Short mmCIF file of C-alpha atoms in Angstrom, two decimals:
data_model
loop_
_atom_site.label_atom_id
_atom_site.label_comp_id
_atom_site.label_asym_id
_atom_site.label_seq_id
_atom_site.Cartn_x
_atom_site.Cartn_y
_atom_site.Cartn_z
CA MET A 1 -57.79 -25.95 25.87
CA SER A 2 -57.32 -25.62 21.51
CA ARG A 3 -57.10 -22.12 22.79
CA ILE A 4 -54.31 -22.30 24.79
CA ILE A 5 -52.76 -24.57 21.81
CA ILE A 6 -53.40 -21.96 19.29
CA GLY A 7 -51.51 -19.55 21.01
CA LEU A 8 -48.37 -21.02 21.64
CA MET A 9 -48.10 -22.05 18.11
CA VAL A 10 -48.38 -18.07 16.83
CA CYS A 11 -45.83 -17.65 19.91
CA SER A 12 -43.62 -20.31 17.91
CA VAL A 13 -43.88 -18.33 14.71
CA LEU A 14 -43.45 -15.11 15.88
CA VAL A 15 -39.93 -15.97 17.61
CA ALA A 16 -38.63 -18.28 15.20
CA PRO A 17 -37.22 -15.58 13.29
CA THR A 18 -34.60 -14.28 15.94
CA ALA A 19 -34.43 -18.07 17.69
CA LEU A 20 -33.46 -19.07 14.40
CA ALA A 21 -31.21 -16.54 13.35
CA LYS A 22 -28.53 -17.83 11.86
CA THR A 23 -25.13 -16.24 11.90
CA ILE A 24 -22.59 -15.52 8.60
CA THR A 25 -18.76 -15.25 9.37
CA ILE A 26 -16.74 -13.37 7.02
CA SER A 27 -12.84 -13.87 7.33
CA ILE A 28 -10.38 -10.92 6.12
CA GLY A 29 -7.13 -11.62 5.77
CA TYR A 30 -5.00 -8.06 5.63
CA GLN A 31 -2.12 -6.34 6.37
CA SER A 32 -1.34 -3.85 8.92
CA MET A 33 2.33 -3.77 7.49
CA CYS A 34 1.73 -3.25 4.28
CA THR A 35 0.29 0.80 4.33
CA ASP A 36 -1.29 0.87 0.86
CA THR A 37 -3.21 -1.85 1.68
CA TYR A 38 -4.90 0.23 5.08
CA PRO A 39 -7.80 0.97 3.30
CA ALA A 40 -9.16 -2.83 2.80
CA GLY A 41 -8.12 -4.07 6.10
CA THR A 42 -6.91 -1.72 8.34
CA VAL A 43 -8.63 1.50 8.73
CA ILE A 44 -12.14 -0.54 8.35
CA LYS A 45 -11.44 -2.67 11.04
CA GLY A 46 -10.19 0.39 12.92
CA LEU A 47 -13.42 2.13 12.22
CA ASN A 48 -15.59 -0.22 12.63
CA LEU A 49 -16.57 0.39 8.40
CA LEU A 50 -17.62 -3.03 7.66
CA GLN A 51 -20.21 -3.08 10.36
CA LYS A 52 -21.80 -0.15 9.24
CA TYR A 53 -22.86 -1.47 6.03
CA LEU A 54 -23.75 -4.74 6.59
CA PRO A 55 -27.14 -5.78 5.47
CA HIS A 56 -30.12 -6.48 7.68
CA THR A 57 -33.23 -6.19 5.64
CA GLY A 58 -34.83 -9.05 3.31
CA LYS A 59 -32.70 -12.26 3.41
CA TYR A 60 -30.17 -10.59 6.15
CA ALA A 61 -33.14 -9.79 8.53
CA GLY A 62 -32.13 -11.39 11.73
CA VAL A 63 -28.85 -12.34 10.79
CA LYS A 64 -25.77 -12.20 13.04
CA TYR A 65 -22.58 -11.24 11.67
CA ASP A 66 -19.14 -12.95 12.59
CA ILE A 67 -15.91 -11.00 11.64
CA ILE A 68 -12.85 -12.48 11.88
CA TRP A 69 -9.78 -10.82 11.24
CA ARG A 70 -6.34 -11.98 10.49
CA ASP A 71 -3.46 -9.74 9.90
CA TYR A 72 0.00 -11.30 7.93
CA SER A 73 3.06 -10.09 6.31
CA SER A 74 1.98 -10.66 2.79
CA GLY A 75 -0.03 -11.41 0.54
CA ALA A 76 0.98 -15.39 -0.56
CA PRO A 77 -0.58 -17.08 2.96
CA ILE A 78 -3.87 -14.82 2.60
CA THR A 79 -3.84 -16.73 -0.74
CA ASN A 80 -3.01 -19.76 0.55
CA MET A 81 -5.69 -19.49 3.22
CA MET A 82 -8.32 -18.70 0.67
CA MET A 83 -7.70 -21.24 -1.57
CA ALA A 84 -7.92 -23.33 2.04
CA ARG A 85 -11.73 -22.04 2.60
CA LYS A 86 -10.75 -20.03 6.04
CA LEU A 87 -10.76 -16.34 4.46
CA ASP A 88 -13.74 -14.56 2.05
CA PHE A 89 -11.60 -11.47 2.13
CA GLY A 90 -7.93 -11.58 1.18
CA THR A 91 -6.09 -7.81 0.51
CA MET A 92 -2.63 -7.79 -1.15
CA GLY A 93 -0.66 -6.03 -4.15
CA ASP A 94 -0.50 -6.70 -7.46
CA TYR A 95 1.32 -9.35 -8.40
CA PRO A 96 0.25 -11.53 -5.07
CA LEU A 97 -3.51 -10.65 -6.63
CA VAL A 98 -2.57 -12.05 -9.87
CA VAL A 99 -1.27 -15.23 -8.73
CA ASN A 100 -4.61 -15.05 -6.31
CA GLY A 101 -6.18 -15.12 -9.25
CA ALA A 102 -3.98 -17.37 -11.09
CA LYS A 103 -4.20 -20.51 -8.90
CA PHE A 104 -7.43 -19.56 -7.92
CA GLN A 105 -8.48 -20.74 -11.44
CA GLN A 106 -6.29 -23.79 -11.53
CA THR A 107 -8.87 -25.46 -9.01
CA SER A 108 -11.67 -27.66 -10.70
CA SER A 109 -14.25 -25.36 -8.91
CA GLU A 110 -14.07 -22.55 -6.91
CA ARG A 111 -12.21 -18.72 -8.06
CA SER A 112 -11.17 -15.34 -6.59
CA TYR A 113 -12.82 -12.07 -7.76
CA LEU A 114 -11.10 -8.78 -8.07
CA ILE A 115 -13.07 -6.73 -6.77
CA THR A 116 -11.86 -3.21 -5.88
CA MET A 117 -8.42 -1.31 -5.75
CA THR A 118 -7.27 0.73 -2.40
CA GLY A 119 -4.62 2.75 -3.82
CA TYR A 120 -1.77 3.38 -6.57
CA ASN A 121 1.23 5.26 -7.36
CA LEU A 122 1.25 5.95 -11.01
CA ASP A 123 5.30 5.03 -11.47
CA GLY A 124 5.73 2.40 -9.37
CA ALA A 125 6.80 4.27 -5.87
CA GLY A 126 6.65 2.34 -2.78
CA ASN A 127 8.52 -0.58 -4.36
CA GLY A 128 11.81 0.25 -3.30
CA ILE A 129 15.60 -1.33 -2.33
CA ALA A 130 17.72 -0.62 0.17
CA VAL A 131 21.44 -1.03 1.68
CA PRO A 132 22.90 -1.05 5.83
CA ILE A 133 22.82 2.55 6.17
CA LYS A 134 26.64 2.40 6.56
CA SER A 135 27.07 0.32 3.16
CA ALA A 136 29.69 1.46 0.61
CA ILE A 137 26.62 0.70 -2.22
CA THR A 138 24.81 4.31 -3.92
CA ASN A 139 23.16 1.99 -6.62
CA VAL A 140 21.49 -0.65 -7.90
CA ARG A 141 24.70 -1.86 -10.25
CA GLN A 142 26.89 -2.16 -7.59
CA LEU A 143 24.95 -5.10 -6.47
CA GLU A 144 26.07 -7.53 -9.21
CA ASN A 145 26.63 -10.79 -8.07
CA LYS A 146 25.51 -10.13 -4.39
CA ASP A 147 23.31 -11.36 -2.58
CA ILE A 148 19.57 -9.24 -2.12
CA SER A 149 16.53 -10.54 -0.31
CA THR A 150 13.38 -10.05 -0.89
CA PRO A 151 9.65 -11.73 -0.08
CA ILE A 152 9.36 -14.14 -3.15
CA GLY A 153 6.29 -13.19 -5.68
CA SER A 154 5.65 -9.59 -4.12
CA SER A 155 5.38 -6.76 -5.68
CA ALA A 156 9.00 -5.51 -4.84
CA TRP A 157 10.25 -8.86 -6.37
CA GLY A 158 8.89 -8.13 -9.59
CA MET A 159 10.53 -4.83 -9.15
CA LEU A 160 13.57 -6.52 -9.65
CA TYR A 161 13.20 -7.91 -12.81
CA GLU A 162 11.58 -4.72 -13.84
CA MET A 163 15.05 -3.08 -12.53
CA ALA A 164 16.56 -5.33 -13.83
CA GLU A 165 15.84 -5.19 -17.71
CA ASN A 166 15.96 -1.36 -17.38
CA GLU A 167 19.31 -1.03 -16.01
CA HIS A 168 20.76 -3.70 -18.28
CA ILE A 169 21.53 -5.60 -15.23
CA PRO A 170 21.20 -9.74 -15.82
CA ILE A 171 19.11 -11.19 -13.52
CA SER A 172 21.30 -13.94 -13.05
CA SER A 173 24.29 -11.67 -11.35
CA LEU A 174 21.30 -11.13 -8.52
CA HIS A 175 21.28 -13.57 -6.15
CA ILE A 176 17.81 -12.91 -5.02
CA VAL A 177 16.91 -14.95 -1.41
CA ASN A 178 13.67 -15.28 -0.12
CA GLN A 179 13.02 -12.89 2.75
CA SER A 180 9.76 -12.09 4.72
CA PRO A 181 9.73 -8.38 5.25
CA MET A 182 10.56 -8.65 8.89
CA GLU A 183 13.38 -11.23 7.89
CA GLY A 184 14.72 -8.60 5.57
CA ILE A 185 14.37 -5.68 8.23
CA SER A 186 16.61 -7.83 10.34
CA ALA A 187 19.37 -8.75 8.20
CA ILE A 188 19.62 -5.20 6.67
CA THR A 189 20.20 -3.63 10.42
CA ALA A 190 23.13 -7.19 11.48
CA ASN A 191 24.19 -6.21 7.92
CA LYS A 192 23.54 -9.65 7.26
CA ILE A 193 22.54 -8.68 3.37
CA ALA A 194 24.06 -6.43 0.97
CA ALA A 195 20.39 -5.38 0.17
CA HIS A 196 16.48 -5.76 0.83
CA ALA A 197 14.13 -5.57 -1.63
CA ASP A 198 10.54 -5.18 -0.01
CA PHE A 199 6.89 -3.51 -0.80
CA CYS A 200 5.51 -0.40 0.74
CA PRO A 201 6.71 1.12 3.48
CA MET A 202 9.54 -1.33 4.34
CA SER A 203 12.39 0.65 2.69
CA GLU A 204 11.37 3.87 4.56
CA TYR A 205 10.58 2.30 7.81
CA MET A 206 14.58 1.11 7.53
CA GLU A 207 14.84 5.14 7.25
CA TYR A 208 13.23 6.04 9.47
CA LYS A 209 14.40 3.94 12.47
CA ASN A 210 18.39 4.52 10.56
CA VAL A 211 19.10 0.86 9.53
CA GLY A 212 18.85 1.34 6.58
CA ARG A 213 19.32 3.45 3.36
CA LEU A 214 17.29 3.96 -0.01
CA ILE A 215 19.26 3.21 -3.06
CA TYR A 216 16.40 2.27 -5.45
CA SER A 217 12.75 3.52 -5.96
CA GLY A 218 10.79 1.51 -7.85
CA ALA A 219 9.31 4.96 -9.27
CA SER A 220 12.40 4.17 -11.64
CA THR A 221 10.40 1.45 -13.88
CA HIS A 222 7.28 3.91 -14.49
CA VAL A 223 4.66 0.75 -14.03
CA PRO A 224 2.36 1.45 -11.69
CA TYR A 225 2.14 -0.20 -8.57
CA LEU A 226 -1.36 -1.38 -7.37
CA HIS A 227 -3.02 -3.00 -4.50
CA GLY A 228 -6.35 -4.38 -3.91
CA ALA A 229 -8.83 -6.77 -2.68
CA VAL A 230 -10.15 -9.94 -3.61
CA VAL A 231 -13.17 -12.64 -2.25
CA THR A 232 -13.87 -16.00 -3.28
CA ALA A 233 -16.49 -16.34 -5.64
CA SER A 234 -18.77 -18.29 -4.06
CA PHE A 235 -19.04 -15.99 -0.73
CA ALA A 236 -19.77 -13.43 -3.17
CA LYS A 237 -22.40 -15.76 -5.43
CA LYS A 238 -24.30 -16.68 -1.96
CA TYR A 239 -24.20 -12.71 -0.37
CA PRO A 240 -23.26 -10.43 -3.30
CA GLU A 241 -24.48 -7.47 -1.15
CA ILE A 242 -21.76 -8.14 1.27
CA VAL A 243 -19.37 -7.85 -1.23
CA VAL A 244 -20.67 -4.64 -1.88
CA ALA A 245 -21.08 -3.82 1.73
CA TYR A 246 -17.73 -4.36 1.76
CA ASP A 247 -16.85 -2.19 -1.36
CA LYS A 248 -18.56 0.64 0.42
CA ALA A 249 -16.58 0.57 3.66
CA VAL A 250 -13.63 0.53 1.38
CA ILE A 251 -14.86 3.87 -0.39
CA GLU A 252 -15.19 4.91 3.16
CA ALA A 253 -11.77 4.40 3.62
CA ASP A 254 -10.09 6.16 1.39
CA LEU A 255 -12.35 9.71 1.64
CA TRP A 256 -11.62 9.34 5.65
CA ILE A 257 -7.73 9.21 5.15
CA SER A 258 -8.18 11.23 2.30
CA ASN A 259 -10.17 13.84 4.19
CA ASN A 260 -7.68 14.69 6.78
CA PRO A 261 -4.36 12.73 6.43
CA TYR A 262 -2.56 14.22 9.15
CA LEU A 263 -5.34 12.70 12.16
CA ALA A 264 -5.24 9.26 9.97
CA SER A 265 -1.50 8.88 9.71
CA LYS A 266 -2.03 9.29 13.92
CA MET A 267 -4.96 6.89 13.82
CA MET A 268 -3.05 4.43 11.62
CA ALA A 269 0.19 4.12 14.13
CA LYS A 270 -1.67 2.93 16.43
CA TRP A 271 -3.66 -0.09 14.90
CA THR A 272 -0.12 -1.39 13.57
CA MET A 273 3.59 -1.05 14.40
CA MET A 274 3.87 2.00 11.76
CA PRO A 275 5.13 5.16 12.84
CA LYS A 276 3.27 7.95 12.48
CA GLU A 277 5.74 10.00 10.87
CA VAL A 278 6.11 7.35 7.73
CA LEU A 279 2.33 6.49 6.95
CA TYR A 280 2.27 10.53 6.62
CA LEU A 281 4.72 10.05 3.63
CA TYR A 282 2.25 7.81 2.44
CA PHE A 283 -0.66 8.83 2.62
CA SER A 284 -0.52 12.94 2.74
CA HIS A 285 -1.20 14.92 0.04
CA GLY A 286 2.01 14.96 -2.08
CA GLY A 287 2.56 11.50 -0.58
CA TYR A 288 3.37 8.46 -1.96
CA LEU A 289 0.08 6.79 -2.30
CA THR A 290 -3.04 8.04 -4.66
CA LEU A 291 -6.06 6.53 -3.03
CA ASN A 292 -8.63 5.44 -5.32
CA PRO A 293 -11.01 2.25 -5.39
CA ALA A 294 -11.94 2.36 -9.30
CA ILE A 295 -10.24 -0.67 -11.74
CA THR A 296 -9.49 1.18 -14.82
CA PRO A 297 -8.76 -0.13 -17.39
CA LYS A 298 -4.99 1.29 -17.24
CA TRP A 299 -4.95 -0.70 -13.53
CA ILE A 300 -6.32 -4.28 -15.74
CA ASN A 301 -3.18 -3.70 -18.13
CA THR A 302 -0.84 -3.23 -15.31
CA LEU A 303 -1.95 -6.52 -13.84
CA LYS A 304 -1.99 -8.11 -16.97
CA TYR A 305 2.04 -6.97 -17.84
CA ASP A 306 2.48 -8.29 -14.28
CA HIS A 307 1.25 -12.02 -15.14
CA SER A 308 3.46 -11.85 -18.00
CA ILE A 309 6.51 -10.93 -15.54
CA LEU A 310 5.17 -13.84 -13.05
CA ALA A 311 4.37 -16.65 -16.17
CA LYS A 312 8.41 -15.27 -17.65
CA TYR A 313 9.88 -16.17 -14.05
CA ALA A 314 7.69 -17.95 -11.62
CA ASN A 315 5.98 -20.08 -14.01
CA ILE A 316 1.91 -18.59 -12.96
CA PRO A 317 -0.59 -20.61 -14.53
CA PRO A 318 -2.77 -18.78 -17.08
CA LEU A 319 -5.68 -15.55 -15.53
CA ASP A 320 -8.68 -15.17 -17.56
CA PHE A 321 -8.89 -11.66 -16.50
CA GLN A 322 -12.37 -11.45 -18.02
CA GLN A 323 -13.77 -14.16 -14.85
CA TRP A 324 -11.48 -12.86 -12.72
CA VAL A 325 -12.48 -9.00 -12.75
CA GLN A 326 -16.13 -8.31 -11.29
CA PRO A 327 -16.36 -4.58 -11.07
CA GLN A 328 -20.26 -4.78 -10.29
CA TYR A 329 -19.87 -4.99 -6.79
CA LEU A 330 -18.17 -1.68 -6.47
CA GLU A 331 -20.80 -0.01 -9.09
CA THR A 332 -23.24 -1.05 -7.31
CA ALA A 333 -21.55 0.97 -4.04
CA TYR A 334 -20.85 3.50 -5.77
CA LYS A 335 -24.46 3.62 -7.29
CA GLU A 336 -25.66 3.39 -3.32
CA LEU A 337 -23.48 5.59 -2.17
CA GLY A 338 -24.61 8.43 -4.14
CA LEU A 339 -20.75 8.37 -5.74
CA ASP A 340 -20.04 8.74 -9.37
CA TYR A 341 -18.28 5.74 -10.54
CA SER A 342 -17.69 7.24 -13.73
CA LYS A 343 -15.20 9.58 -12.22
CA ALA A 344 -13.20 7.73 -9.84
CA GLN A 345 -12.52 6.02 -13.16
CA GLY A 346 -10.68 9.19 -14.82
CA ALA A 347 -6.94 10.06 -15.76
CA PRO A 348 -4.18 8.88 -12.34
CA HIS A 349 -2.32 11.19 -10.31
CA ASN A 350 0.97 11.89 -11.41
CA PRO A 351 3.44 12.17 -9.01
CA GLN A 352 5.25 14.92 -11.19
CA SER A 353 2.28 17.49 -10.25
CA ASN A 354 4.06 16.95 -6.34
CA ILE A 355 7.62 19.14 -7.37
CA ASN A 356 6.23 22.36 -6.71
CA MET A 357 4.41 21.41 -3.29
CA PRO A 358 5.28 23.55 0.18
CA PRO A 359 8.37 21.24 1.79
CA GLU A 360 7.37 19.97 5.82
CA ILE A 361 8.43 19.37 8.93
CA TRP A 362 6.28 17.36 11.37
CA LEU A 363 7.57 19.11 15.39
CA GLN A 364 6.54 17.22 18.00
CA GLY A 365 3.97 18.97 19.91
CA SER A 366 2.96 21.60 16.99
CA GLY A 367 2.04 19.31 14.18
CA ILE A 368 2.83 19.99 10.41
CA HIS A 369 4.71 22.93 9.17
CA LYS A 370 4.84 24.27 5.57
CA TYR A 371 7.18 25.83 3.87
CA GLN A 372 7.63 27.87 1.01
CA SER A 373 10.73 26.55 -0.65
CA VAL A 374 13.08 23.77 0.57
CA LYS A 375 15.85 26.45 1.96
CA SER A 376 12.91 27.76 4.53
CA MET A 377 12.76 24.55 5.09
CA LEU A 378 16.15 23.50 6.00
CA ILE A 379 16.79 27.41 7.92
CA ALA A 380 13.26 26.29 10.02
CA ALA A 381 14.69 23.11 10.90
CA LYS A 382 18.05 24.40 11.65
CA ASN A 383 16.55 26.69 13.91
CA ALA A 384 14.02 24.23 15.61
CA VAL A 385 17.40 21.74 16.69
CA ALA A 386 19.09 25.40 18.25
CA GLN A 387 16.03 26.30 20.19
CA HIS A 388 15.70 22.11 21.51
CA ILE A 389 12.65 21.33 19.71
CA THR A 390 12.38 17.89 18.30
CA ILE A 391 11.95 17.57 14.51
CA ASN A 392 9.45 14.48 13.86
CA ALA A 393 10.68 14.56 10.83
CA THR A 394 11.06 16.80 7.49
CA TYR A 395 9.30 15.73 4.34
CA VAL A 396 10.98 17.18 0.49
CA TYR A 397 9.79 16.30 -3.20
CA ASP A 398 12.57 14.74 -5.56
CA ALA A 399 12.78 17.80 -7.78
CA THR A 400 12.85 15.20 -10.52
CA THR A 401 10.42 12.81 -10.32
CA GLY A 402 7.89 15.32 -7.36
CA LEU A 403 8.14 11.89 -5.00
CA LYS A 404 7.90 12.67 -1.37
CA LEU A 405 10.49 11.26 0.83
CA PHE A 406 12.42 11.93 4.28
CA GLY A 407 14.33 15.08 4.41
CA ASN A 408 17.55 14.19 6.68
CA TYR A 409 17.71 11.25 3.35
CA ALA A 410 17.68 13.35 0.59
CA PHE A 411 20.69 14.94 -1.54
CA TYR A 412 21.01 18.28 -2.11
CA THR A 413 22.47 20.80 -4.73
CA MET A 414 22.20 24.67 -4.01
CA ILE A 415 22.58 26.51 -7.59
CA ASN A 416 22.23 30.28 -8.07
CA ASN A 417 21.35 29.66 -4.41
CA LYS A 418 18.37 27.60 -4.47
CA VAL A 419 18.29 24.23 -3.22
CA SER A 420 16.77 21.41 -4.65
CA ALA A 421 16.36 17.78 -3.11
CA PHE A 422 16.68 14.48 -4.51
CA MET A 423 16.03 10.72 -3.48
CA THR A 424 19.55 9.53 -4.82
CA LEU A 425 22.65 10.53 -5.14
CA ASP A 426 22.71 10.11 -8.98
CA GLY A 427 20.33 11.53 -9.51
CA ALA A 428 21.68 15.17 -7.59
CA LYS A 429 24.76 14.48 -9.24
CA ASN A 430 22.88 14.86 -12.68
CA ALA A 431 21.11 17.53 -12.23
CA ALA A 432 23.84 19.39 -10.48
CA LYS A 433 26.05 19.27 -14.08
CA GLY A 434 29.46 19.50 -11.58
CA ALA A 435 28.26 21.21 -8.91
CA PRO A 436 28.68 20.17 -5.36
CA VAL A 437 26.11 17.60 -3.49
CA TYR A 438 24.74 17.53 0.00
CA THR A 439 23.84 15.85 2.56
CA TYR A 440 21.01 17.10 4.97
CA ASN A 441 23.65 17.57 7.13
CA GLN A 442 26.00 19.50 4.92
CA ILE A 443 23.40 21.68 3.38
CA ILE A 444 22.46 22.29 7.34
CA GLU A 445 25.44 24.68 7.37
CA LYS A 446 25.17 25.74 3.68
CA VAL A 447 21.90 27.69 4.46
#
């Protein structure tokens, strides 16, 4: 009888870890409409990368994971949900990240940590101001005393203040209206507002859909445009190994996109509402976005500048950056993956180095084709139309900034038989020095 009892006791001990194994819930707020956050949200979700790195040894032996993904249109609601303890991680742009950290530090106990970046544009491209496609407005000075909408508190909202200062436009002359990205797109489509300022990739999305036209790029501010991810301090302290796993997933997501942006753009288009041609504009080599998770001193200084704008115009409380920025999880992730974190912290990519990159055409059925010059690309596009071959998109580089843009929305000059592309009409006129400036349809007829 005693042997039976002992045997049952042994069995209960052996099965206890499995029977009592707890489930750890991981809630992540992401943005399927904001391209620059994709490596910390959409791609991790689409490729199941977090599952690949979650710990299953030591105190995590036998643990089950319940990963919950919640999609939002901007960063502000992600912060609200994190503060309500309904999200553990959140991925968002630079201004919302700063707001997140500052708001958490106003609470009595909870905090958030900045644990990774995702990607950047050194000059600020990605934010932009668009007008209705048939609008007579061609530059921001024409926006004075007109309604311009933007998601208040977003990176694009911050860009408006930077733009106004640079262009010597009284900020009080801009009638700023709070609209979400989709509300702004609807207002532009219906011609119900003079302009809409938004973050990546809304301006280019409106161009692709032929409802809006970009008149101002955030690159003109020369303030870096950043994205990253935060986690609640309580979650990070309880499960530091999971935070490291999340950072590993971000690193792999960045590498996956960088290694084959053409394939990645097509895959990401299936996971989101964003057209593959718009995504390629951002993620291709020479595109708007440079992927890199590293938290660098330059980015911290940029975020401090963003905080100064928020404090001045939105009464955002102080932010202790030393307490908020916590790179140790990312450093551990790099080390455990056998990668060099110090190398990732190197000099940022300057978009001006893209100026001489080859223009491209995305042809339906045969993918991306590269050309030696803008003129040869235009001739190829002209021939494709004559042969009834569908052009998904054309891509050129601004001759001044190196920014990639849709060829059909660029302005062109032809000087000494050399064709150059420009993002804005003013940029083309400045370079032309009195010579003719052409639209895409006009230059196609000239080559």
